[in-house]
PDB file of C-alpha atoms in Angstrom:
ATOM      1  CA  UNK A   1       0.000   0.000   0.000  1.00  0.00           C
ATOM      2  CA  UNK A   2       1.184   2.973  -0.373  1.00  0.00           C
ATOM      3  CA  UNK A   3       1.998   5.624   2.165  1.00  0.00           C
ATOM      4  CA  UNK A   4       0.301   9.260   1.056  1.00  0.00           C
ATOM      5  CA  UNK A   5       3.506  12.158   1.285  1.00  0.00           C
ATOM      6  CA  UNK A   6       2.511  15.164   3.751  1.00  0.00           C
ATOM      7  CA  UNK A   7       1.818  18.298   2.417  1.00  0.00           C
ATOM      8  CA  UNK A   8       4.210  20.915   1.777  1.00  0.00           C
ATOM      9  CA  UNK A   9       4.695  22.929   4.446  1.00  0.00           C
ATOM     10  CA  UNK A  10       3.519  26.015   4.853  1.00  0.00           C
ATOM     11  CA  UNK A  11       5.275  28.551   6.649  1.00  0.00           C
ATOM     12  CA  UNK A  12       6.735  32.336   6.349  1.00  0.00           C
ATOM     13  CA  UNK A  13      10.244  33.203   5.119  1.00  0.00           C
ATOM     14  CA  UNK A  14      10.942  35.583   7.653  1.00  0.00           C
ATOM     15  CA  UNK A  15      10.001  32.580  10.452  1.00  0.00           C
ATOM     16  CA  UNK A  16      12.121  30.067   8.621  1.00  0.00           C
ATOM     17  CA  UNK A  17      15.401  32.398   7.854  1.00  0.00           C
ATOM     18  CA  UNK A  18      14.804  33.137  11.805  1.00  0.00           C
ATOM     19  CA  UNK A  19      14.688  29.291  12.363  1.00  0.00           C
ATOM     20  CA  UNK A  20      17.549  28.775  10.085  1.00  0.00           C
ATOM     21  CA  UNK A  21      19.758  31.341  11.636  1.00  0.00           C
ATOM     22  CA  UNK A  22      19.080  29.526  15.047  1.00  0.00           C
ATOM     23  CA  UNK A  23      19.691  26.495  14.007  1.00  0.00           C
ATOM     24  CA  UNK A  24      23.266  26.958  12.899  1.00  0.00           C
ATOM     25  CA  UNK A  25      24.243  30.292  15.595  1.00  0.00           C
ATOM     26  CA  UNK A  26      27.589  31.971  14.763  1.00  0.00           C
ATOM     27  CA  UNK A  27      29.919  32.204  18.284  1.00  0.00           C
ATOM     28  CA  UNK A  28      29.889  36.051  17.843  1.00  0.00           C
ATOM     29  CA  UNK A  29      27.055  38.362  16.609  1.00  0.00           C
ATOM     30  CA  UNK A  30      26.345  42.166  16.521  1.00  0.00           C
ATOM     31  CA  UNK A  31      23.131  44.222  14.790  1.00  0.00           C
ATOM     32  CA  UNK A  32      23.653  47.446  12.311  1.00  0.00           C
ATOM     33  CA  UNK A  33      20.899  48.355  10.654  1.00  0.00           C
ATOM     34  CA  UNK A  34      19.171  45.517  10.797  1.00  0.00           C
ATOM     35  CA  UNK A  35      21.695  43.325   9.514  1.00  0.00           C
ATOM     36  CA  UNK A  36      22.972  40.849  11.456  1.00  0.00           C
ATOM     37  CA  UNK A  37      26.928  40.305  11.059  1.00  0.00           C
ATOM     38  CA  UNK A  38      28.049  36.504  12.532  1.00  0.00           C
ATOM     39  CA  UNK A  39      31.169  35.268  12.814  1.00  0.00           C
ATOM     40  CA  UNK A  40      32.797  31.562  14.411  1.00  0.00           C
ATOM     41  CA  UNK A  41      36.689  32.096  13.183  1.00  0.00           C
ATOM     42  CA  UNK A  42      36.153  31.634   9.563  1.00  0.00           C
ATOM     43  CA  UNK A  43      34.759  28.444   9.834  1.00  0.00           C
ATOM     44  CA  UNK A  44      31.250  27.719   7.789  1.00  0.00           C
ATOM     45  CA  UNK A  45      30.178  30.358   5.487  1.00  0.00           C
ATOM     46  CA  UNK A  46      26.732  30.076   7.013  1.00  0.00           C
ATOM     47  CA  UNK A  47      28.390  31.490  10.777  1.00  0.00           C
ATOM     48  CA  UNK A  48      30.637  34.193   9.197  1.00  0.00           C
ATOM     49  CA  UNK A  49      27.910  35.637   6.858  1.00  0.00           C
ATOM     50  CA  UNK A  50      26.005  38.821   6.948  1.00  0.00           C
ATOM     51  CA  UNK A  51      21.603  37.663   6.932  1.00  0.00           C
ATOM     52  CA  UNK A  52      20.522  41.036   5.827  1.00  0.00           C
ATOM     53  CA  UNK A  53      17.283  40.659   7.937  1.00  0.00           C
ATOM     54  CA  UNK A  54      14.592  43.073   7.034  1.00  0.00           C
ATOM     55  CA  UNK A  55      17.109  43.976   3.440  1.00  0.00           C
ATOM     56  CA  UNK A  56      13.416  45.876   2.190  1.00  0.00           C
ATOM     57  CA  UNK A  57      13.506  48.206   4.955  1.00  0.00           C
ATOM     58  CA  UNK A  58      16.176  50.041   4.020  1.00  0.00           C
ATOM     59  CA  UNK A  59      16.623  52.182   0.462  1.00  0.00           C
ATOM     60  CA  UNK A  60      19.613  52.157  -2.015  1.00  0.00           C
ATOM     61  CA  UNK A  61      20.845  55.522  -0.255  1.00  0.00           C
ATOM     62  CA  UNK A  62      21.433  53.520   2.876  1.00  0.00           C
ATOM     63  CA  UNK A  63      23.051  50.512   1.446  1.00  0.00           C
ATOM     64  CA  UNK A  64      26.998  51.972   1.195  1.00  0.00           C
ATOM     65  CA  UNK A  65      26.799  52.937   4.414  1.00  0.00           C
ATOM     66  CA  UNK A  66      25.631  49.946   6.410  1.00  0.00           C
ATOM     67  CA  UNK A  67      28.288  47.990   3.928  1.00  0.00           C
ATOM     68  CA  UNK A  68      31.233  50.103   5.264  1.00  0.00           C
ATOM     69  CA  UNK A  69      30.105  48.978   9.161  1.00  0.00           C
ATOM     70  CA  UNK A  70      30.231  45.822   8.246  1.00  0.00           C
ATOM     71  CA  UNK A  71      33.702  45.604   6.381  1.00  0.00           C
ATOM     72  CA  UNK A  72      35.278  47.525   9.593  1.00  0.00           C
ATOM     73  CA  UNK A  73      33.717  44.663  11.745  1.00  0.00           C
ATOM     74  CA  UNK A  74      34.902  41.546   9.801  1.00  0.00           C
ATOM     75  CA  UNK A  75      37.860  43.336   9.244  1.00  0.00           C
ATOM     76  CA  UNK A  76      38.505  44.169  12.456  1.00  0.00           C
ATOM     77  CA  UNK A  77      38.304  39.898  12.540  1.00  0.00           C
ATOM     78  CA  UNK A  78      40.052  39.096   9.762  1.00  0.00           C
ATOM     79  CA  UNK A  79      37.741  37.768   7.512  1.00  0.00           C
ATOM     80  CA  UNK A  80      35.924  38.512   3.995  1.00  0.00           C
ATOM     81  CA  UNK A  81      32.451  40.129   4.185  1.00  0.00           C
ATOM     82  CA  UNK A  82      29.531  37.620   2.734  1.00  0.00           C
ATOM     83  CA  UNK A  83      26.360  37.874   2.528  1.00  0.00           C
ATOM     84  CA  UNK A  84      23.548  35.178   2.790  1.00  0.00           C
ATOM     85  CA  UNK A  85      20.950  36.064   0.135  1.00  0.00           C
ATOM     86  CA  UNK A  86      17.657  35.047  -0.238  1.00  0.00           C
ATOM     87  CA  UNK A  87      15.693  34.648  -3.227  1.00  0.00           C
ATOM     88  CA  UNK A  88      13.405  37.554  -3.394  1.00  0.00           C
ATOM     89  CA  UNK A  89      12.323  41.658  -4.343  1.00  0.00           C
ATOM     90  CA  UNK A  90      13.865  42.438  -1.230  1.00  0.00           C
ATOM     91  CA  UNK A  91      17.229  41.973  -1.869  1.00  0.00           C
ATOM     92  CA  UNK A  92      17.075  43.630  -5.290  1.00  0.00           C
ATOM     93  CA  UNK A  93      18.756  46.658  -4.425  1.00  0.00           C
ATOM     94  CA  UNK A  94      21.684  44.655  -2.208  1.00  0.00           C
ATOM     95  CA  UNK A  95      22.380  42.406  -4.929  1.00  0.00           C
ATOM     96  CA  UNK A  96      23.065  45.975  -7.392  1.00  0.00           C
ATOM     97  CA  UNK A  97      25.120  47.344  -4.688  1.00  0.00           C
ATOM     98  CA  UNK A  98      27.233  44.398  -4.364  1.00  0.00           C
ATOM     99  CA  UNK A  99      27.490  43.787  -8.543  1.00  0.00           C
ATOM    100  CA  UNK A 100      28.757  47.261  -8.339  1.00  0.00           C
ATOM    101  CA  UNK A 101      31.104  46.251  -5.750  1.00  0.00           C
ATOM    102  CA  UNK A 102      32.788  42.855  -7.488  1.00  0.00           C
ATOM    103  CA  UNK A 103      31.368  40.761  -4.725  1.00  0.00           C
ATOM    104  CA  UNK A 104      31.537  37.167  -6.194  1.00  0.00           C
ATOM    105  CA  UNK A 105      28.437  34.417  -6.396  1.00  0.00           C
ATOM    106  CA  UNK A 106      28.777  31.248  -4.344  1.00  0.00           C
ATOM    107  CA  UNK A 107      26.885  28.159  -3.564  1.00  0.00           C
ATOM    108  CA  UNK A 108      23.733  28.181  -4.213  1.00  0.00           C
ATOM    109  CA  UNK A 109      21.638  26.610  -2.241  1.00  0.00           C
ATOM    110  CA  UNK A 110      17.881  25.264  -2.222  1.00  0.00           C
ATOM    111  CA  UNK A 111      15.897  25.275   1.003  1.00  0.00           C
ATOM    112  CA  UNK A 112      13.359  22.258   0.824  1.00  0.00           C
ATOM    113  CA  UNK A 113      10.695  21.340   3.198  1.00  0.00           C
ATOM    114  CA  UNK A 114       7.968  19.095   4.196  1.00  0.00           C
ATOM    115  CA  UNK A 115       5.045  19.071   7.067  1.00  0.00           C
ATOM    116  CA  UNK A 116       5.494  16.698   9.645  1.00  0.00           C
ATOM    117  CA  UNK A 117       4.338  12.946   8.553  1.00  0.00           C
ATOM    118  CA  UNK A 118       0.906  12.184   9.663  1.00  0.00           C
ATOM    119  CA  UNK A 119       1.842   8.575   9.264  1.00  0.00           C
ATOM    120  CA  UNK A 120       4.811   6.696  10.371  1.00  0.00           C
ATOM    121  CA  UNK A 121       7.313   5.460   7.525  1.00  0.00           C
ATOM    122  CA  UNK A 122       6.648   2.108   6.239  1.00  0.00           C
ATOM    123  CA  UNK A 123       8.026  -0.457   9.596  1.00  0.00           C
ATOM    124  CA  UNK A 124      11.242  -1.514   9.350  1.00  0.00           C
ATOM    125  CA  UNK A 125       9.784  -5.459   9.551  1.00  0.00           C
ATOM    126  CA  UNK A 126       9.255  -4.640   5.649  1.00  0.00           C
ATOM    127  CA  UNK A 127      12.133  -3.931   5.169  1.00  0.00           C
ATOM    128  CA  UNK A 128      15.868  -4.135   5.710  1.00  0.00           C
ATOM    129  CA  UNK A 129      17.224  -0.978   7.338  1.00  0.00           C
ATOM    130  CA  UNK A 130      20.542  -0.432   9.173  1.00  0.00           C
ATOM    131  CA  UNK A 131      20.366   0.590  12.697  1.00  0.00           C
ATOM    132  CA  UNK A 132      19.881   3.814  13.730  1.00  0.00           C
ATOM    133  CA  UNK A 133      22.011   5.226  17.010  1.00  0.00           C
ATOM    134  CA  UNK A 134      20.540   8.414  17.971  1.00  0.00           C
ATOM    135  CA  UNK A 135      21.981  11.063  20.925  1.00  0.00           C
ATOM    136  CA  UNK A 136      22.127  14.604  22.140  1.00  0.00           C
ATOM    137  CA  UNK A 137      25.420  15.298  21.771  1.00  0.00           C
ATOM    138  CA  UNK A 138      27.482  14.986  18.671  1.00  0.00           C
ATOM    139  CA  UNK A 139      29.657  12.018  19.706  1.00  0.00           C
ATOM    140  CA  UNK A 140      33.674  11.786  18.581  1.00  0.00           C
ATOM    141  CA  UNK A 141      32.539   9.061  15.977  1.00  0.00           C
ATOM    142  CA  UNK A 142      29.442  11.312  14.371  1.00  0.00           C
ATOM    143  CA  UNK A 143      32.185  14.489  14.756  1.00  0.00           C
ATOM    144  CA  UNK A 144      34.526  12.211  12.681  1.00  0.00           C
ATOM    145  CA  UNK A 145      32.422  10.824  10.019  1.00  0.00           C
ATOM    146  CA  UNK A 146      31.183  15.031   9.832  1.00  0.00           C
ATOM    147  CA  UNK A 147      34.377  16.412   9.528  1.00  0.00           C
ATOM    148  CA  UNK A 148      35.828  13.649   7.012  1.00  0.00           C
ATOM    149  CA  UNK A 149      33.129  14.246   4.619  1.00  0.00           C
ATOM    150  CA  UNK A 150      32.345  18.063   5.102  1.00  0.00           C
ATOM    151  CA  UNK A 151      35.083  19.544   7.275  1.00  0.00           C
ATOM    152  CA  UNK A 152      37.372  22.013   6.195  1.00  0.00           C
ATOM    153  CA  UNK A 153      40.795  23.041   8.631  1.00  0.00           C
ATOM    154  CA  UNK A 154      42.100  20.971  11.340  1.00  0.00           C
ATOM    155  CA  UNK A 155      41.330  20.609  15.428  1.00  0.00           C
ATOM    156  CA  UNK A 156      41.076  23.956  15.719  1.00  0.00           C
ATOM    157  CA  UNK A 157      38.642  24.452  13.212  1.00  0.00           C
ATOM    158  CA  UNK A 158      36.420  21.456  14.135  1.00  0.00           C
ATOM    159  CA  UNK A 159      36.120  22.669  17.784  1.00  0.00           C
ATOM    160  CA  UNK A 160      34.620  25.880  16.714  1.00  0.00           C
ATOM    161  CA  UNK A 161      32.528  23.833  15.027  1.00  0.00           C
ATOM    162  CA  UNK A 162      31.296  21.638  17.438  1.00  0.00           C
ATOM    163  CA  UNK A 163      30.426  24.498  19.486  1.00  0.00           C
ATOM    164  CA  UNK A 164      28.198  26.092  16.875  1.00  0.00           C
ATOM    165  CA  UNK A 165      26.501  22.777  16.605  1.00  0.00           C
ATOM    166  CA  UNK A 166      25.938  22.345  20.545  1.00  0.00           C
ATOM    167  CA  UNK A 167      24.804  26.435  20.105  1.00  0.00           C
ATOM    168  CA  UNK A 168      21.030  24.726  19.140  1.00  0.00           C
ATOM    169  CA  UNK A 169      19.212  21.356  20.826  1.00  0.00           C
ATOM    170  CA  UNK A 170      19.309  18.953  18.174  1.00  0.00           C
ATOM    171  CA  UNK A 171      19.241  15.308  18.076  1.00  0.00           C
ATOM    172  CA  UNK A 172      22.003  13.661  16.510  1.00  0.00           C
ATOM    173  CA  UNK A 173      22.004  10.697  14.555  1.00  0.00           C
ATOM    174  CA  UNK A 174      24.832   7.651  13.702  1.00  0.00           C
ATOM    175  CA  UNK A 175      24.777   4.596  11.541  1.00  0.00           C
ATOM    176  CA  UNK A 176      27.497   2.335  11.113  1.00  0.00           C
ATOM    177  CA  UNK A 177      28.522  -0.469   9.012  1.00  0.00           C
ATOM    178  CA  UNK A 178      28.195  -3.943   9.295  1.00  0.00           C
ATOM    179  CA  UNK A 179      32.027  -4.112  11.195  1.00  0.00           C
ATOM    180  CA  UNK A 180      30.834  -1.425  13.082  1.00  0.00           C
ATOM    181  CA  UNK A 181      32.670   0.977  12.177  1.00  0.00           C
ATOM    182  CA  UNK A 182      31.042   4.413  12.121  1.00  0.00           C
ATOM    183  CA  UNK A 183      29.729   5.276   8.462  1.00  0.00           C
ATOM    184  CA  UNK A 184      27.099   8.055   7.921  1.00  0.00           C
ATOM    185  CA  UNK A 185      25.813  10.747  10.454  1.00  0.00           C
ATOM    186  CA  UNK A 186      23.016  13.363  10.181  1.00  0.00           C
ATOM    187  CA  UNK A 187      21.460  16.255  12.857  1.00  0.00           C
ATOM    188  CA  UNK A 188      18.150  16.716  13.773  1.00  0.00           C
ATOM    189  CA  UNK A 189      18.180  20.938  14.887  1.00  0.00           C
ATOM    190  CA  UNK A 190      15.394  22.073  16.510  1.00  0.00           C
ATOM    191  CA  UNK A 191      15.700  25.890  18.024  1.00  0.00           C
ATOM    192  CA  UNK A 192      14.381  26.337  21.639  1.00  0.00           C
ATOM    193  CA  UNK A 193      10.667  27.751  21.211  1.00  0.00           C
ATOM    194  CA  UNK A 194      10.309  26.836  17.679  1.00  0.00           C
ATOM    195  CA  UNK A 195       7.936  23.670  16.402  1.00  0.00           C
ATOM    196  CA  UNK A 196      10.064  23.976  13.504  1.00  0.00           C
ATOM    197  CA  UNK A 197      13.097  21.412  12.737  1.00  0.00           C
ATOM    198  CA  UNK A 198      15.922  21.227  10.544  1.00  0.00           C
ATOM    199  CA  UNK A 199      17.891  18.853   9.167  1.00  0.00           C
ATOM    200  CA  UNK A 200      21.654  19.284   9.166  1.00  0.00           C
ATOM    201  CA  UNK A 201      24.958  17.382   8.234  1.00  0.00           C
ATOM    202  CA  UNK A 202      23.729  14.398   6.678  1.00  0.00           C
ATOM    203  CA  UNK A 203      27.234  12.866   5.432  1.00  0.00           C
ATOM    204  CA  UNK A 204      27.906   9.596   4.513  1.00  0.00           C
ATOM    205  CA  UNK A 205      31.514   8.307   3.975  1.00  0.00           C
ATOM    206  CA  UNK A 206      32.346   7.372   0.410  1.00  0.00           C
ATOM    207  CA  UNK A 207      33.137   3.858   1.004  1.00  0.00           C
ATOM    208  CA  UNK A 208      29.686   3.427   3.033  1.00  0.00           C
ATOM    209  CA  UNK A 209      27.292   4.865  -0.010  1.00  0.00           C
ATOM    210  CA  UNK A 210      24.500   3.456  -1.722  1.00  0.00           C
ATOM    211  CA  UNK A 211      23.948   1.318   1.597  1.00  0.00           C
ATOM    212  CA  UNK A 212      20.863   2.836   2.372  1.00  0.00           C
ATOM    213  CA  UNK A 213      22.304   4.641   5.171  1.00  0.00           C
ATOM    214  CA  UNK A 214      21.151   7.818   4.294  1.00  0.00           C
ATOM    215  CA  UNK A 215      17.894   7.423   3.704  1.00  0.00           C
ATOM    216  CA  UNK A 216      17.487   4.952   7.221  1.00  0.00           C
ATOM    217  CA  UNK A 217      18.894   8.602   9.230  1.00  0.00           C
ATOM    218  CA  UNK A 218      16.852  10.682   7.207  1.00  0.00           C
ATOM    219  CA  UNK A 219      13.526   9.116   8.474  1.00  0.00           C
ATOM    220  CA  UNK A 220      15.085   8.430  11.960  1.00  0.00           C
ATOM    221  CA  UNK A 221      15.333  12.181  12.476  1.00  0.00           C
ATOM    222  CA  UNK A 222      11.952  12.813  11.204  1.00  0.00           C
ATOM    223  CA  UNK A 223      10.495  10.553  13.438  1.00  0.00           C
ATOM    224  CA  UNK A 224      12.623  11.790  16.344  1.00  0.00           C
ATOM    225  CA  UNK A 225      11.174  15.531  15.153  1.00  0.00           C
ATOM    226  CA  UNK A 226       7.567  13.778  15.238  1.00  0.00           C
ATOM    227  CA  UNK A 227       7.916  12.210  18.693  1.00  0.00           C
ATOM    228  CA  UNK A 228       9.093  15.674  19.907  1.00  0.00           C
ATOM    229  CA  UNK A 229       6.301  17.644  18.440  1.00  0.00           C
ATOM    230  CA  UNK A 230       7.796  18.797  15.450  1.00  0.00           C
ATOM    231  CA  UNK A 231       5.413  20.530  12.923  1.00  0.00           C
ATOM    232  CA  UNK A 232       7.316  20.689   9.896  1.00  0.00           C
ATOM    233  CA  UNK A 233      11.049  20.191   8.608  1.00  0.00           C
ATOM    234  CA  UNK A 234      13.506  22.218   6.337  1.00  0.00           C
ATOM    235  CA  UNK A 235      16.559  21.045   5.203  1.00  0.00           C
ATOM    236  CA  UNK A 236      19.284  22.755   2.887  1.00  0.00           C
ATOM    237  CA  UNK A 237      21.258  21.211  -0.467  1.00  0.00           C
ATOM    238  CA  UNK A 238      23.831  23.065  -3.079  1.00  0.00           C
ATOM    239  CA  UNK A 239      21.910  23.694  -5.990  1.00  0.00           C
ATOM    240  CA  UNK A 240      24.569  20.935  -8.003  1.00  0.00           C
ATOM    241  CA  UNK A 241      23.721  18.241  -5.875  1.00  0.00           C
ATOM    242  CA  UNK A 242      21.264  16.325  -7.774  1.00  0.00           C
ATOM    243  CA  UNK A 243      21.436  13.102  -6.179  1.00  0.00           C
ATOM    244  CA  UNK A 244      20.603  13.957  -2.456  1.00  0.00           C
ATOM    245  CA  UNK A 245      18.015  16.244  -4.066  1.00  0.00           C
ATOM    246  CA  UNK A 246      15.902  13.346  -5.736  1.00  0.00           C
ATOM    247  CA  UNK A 247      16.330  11.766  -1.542  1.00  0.00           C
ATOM    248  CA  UNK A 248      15.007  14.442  -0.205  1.00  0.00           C
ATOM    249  CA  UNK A 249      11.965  14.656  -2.752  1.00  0.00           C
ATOM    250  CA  UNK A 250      11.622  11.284  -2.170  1.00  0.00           C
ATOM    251  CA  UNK A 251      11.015  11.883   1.529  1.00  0.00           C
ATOM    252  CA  UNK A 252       8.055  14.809   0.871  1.00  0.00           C
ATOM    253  CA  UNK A 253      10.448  17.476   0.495  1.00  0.00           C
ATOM    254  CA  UNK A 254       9.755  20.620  -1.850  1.00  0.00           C
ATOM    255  CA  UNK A 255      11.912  23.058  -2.597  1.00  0.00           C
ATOM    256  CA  UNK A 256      10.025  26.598  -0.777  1.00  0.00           C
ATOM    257  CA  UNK A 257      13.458  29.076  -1.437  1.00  0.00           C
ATOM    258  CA  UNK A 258      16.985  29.448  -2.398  1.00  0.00           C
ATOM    259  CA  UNK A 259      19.662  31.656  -1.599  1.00  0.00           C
ATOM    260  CA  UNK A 260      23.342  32.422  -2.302  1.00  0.00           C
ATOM    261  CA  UNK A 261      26.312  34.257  -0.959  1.00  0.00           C
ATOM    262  CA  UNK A 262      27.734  36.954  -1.894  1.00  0.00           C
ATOM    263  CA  UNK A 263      31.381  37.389  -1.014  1.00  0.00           C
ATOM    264  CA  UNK A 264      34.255  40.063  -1.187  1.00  0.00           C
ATOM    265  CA  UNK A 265      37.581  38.222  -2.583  1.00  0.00           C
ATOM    266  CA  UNK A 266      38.476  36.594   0.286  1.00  0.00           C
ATOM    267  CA  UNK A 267      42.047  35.950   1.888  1.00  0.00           C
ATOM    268  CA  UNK A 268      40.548  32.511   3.112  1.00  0.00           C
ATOM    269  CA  UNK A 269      37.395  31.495   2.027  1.00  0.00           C
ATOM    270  CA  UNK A 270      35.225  29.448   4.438  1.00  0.00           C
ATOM    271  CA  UNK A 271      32.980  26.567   2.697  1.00  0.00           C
ATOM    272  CA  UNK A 272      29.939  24.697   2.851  1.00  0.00           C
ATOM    273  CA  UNK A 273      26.332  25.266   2.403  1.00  0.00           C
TER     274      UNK A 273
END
């Protein structure tokens, strides 16, 4: 028989860039204008980009200014400014002002989501599925599997990012191999106050794919989000990568937005969606 999708979800774009934001929180932030500048040491573009929050309250005239605060305060930190962009009118007259300025485009991203399932996934007696480990914390074995697939630096760099992933509840996921050795990972994120969750760092190792190890993590964390009262799910993929996109679509996911960054030439460019 088969199992109806859930709807699409449903929800505004100011409430899910707030979500989003949440979800992944830069170590240091500071508000001009509206803007809100983040920075974690260079590491994640997403935590060391400028989200232009409320980008249609403010007219052309005001642009060069607020853009000269916020090169003296990454500056003042050693990193390039970039901008998160959303899709959308209001960021029309950003996007001139940075043309203008040479600021480069960068990984573009689609934000997909789904409602909450308002029937279980087919049982796992149906089917075979690997087991699926499930935690709090992001253990050293999920941290590993992370960094090896989507890290970028060295200890340093993936202890500042630990601590932006601790920065949000979340429920963290594991599946290993069948010599037990730790082989895809993926993060349920769920921002205090919010009925809202999204999924984060699904990696699997390249000797571990096509096991079906995604996909068994993927609907672990959705039914974690469902036991916890989750409403509805986003979850973010590079615009290039085709292959987790037909997953997720699989799974009930739509794509509801995109967005890009926008980045001064950079001494050292952070990565990653």
């Amino acid at each position: 028989m088969d199992i109806p999708k859930p709807a699409p979800l449903e929800v505004e774009s100011a409430m899910l860039e707030s979500a989003m934001d949440a979800a992944w929180p830069a170590l240091e932030r500071h508000t001009a204008g509206g803007w809100v500048l983040r920075a974690a040491a260079g590491v994640t573009q997403r935590a060391n980009s400028i989200w232009p929050r409320g980008a249609a309250r403010h007219s052309a005239e005001d642009l060069p200014a607020l853009l000269r605060q916020a090169r003296t305060w990454y500056r003042n930190r050693r990193l390039p400014v970039i901008f998160q962009l959303f899709d959308g009118p209001a960021a029309t007259e950003l996007h001139g002002l940075l043309d203008a300025e040479g600021f480069t485009r960068q990984s573009g991203t689609l934000v997909m989501t789904r409602s909450a399932a308002t029937q279980e996934p087919a049982s796992a007696a149906t089917r075979a599925t690997p087991a699926v480990e499930l935690s709090p914390d992001p253990s050293e074995d999920w941290l590993q599997v992370w960094w090896q697939v989507d890290g970028r630096g060295g200890e340093d760099a993936r202890a500042v990012a630990r601590k932006i992933l601790e920065g949000c509840p979340s429920v963290y996921a594991l599946v290993r191999d069948h010599e037990g050795r730790p082989a895809a990972v993926g993060r349920l994120a769920v921002p205090a106050g919010s009925n809202q969750g999204g999924l984060y760092c699904m990696a699997t190792l390249p000797e571990a794919r096509r096991r079906g190890f995604a996909s068994a993590i993927l609907e672990s964390l959705l039914q974690a989000g469902n036991h916890r009262g989750v409403t509805g799910f986003w979850l973010l993929v590079t615009a290039a990568n085709h292959g987790a996109q037909e997953l997720y679509s699989n799974a009930g996911f739509q794509e509801a937005g995109r967005y890009l960054y926008r980045q001064e030439r950079p001494r050292r460019a952070p990565t990653g969606c």
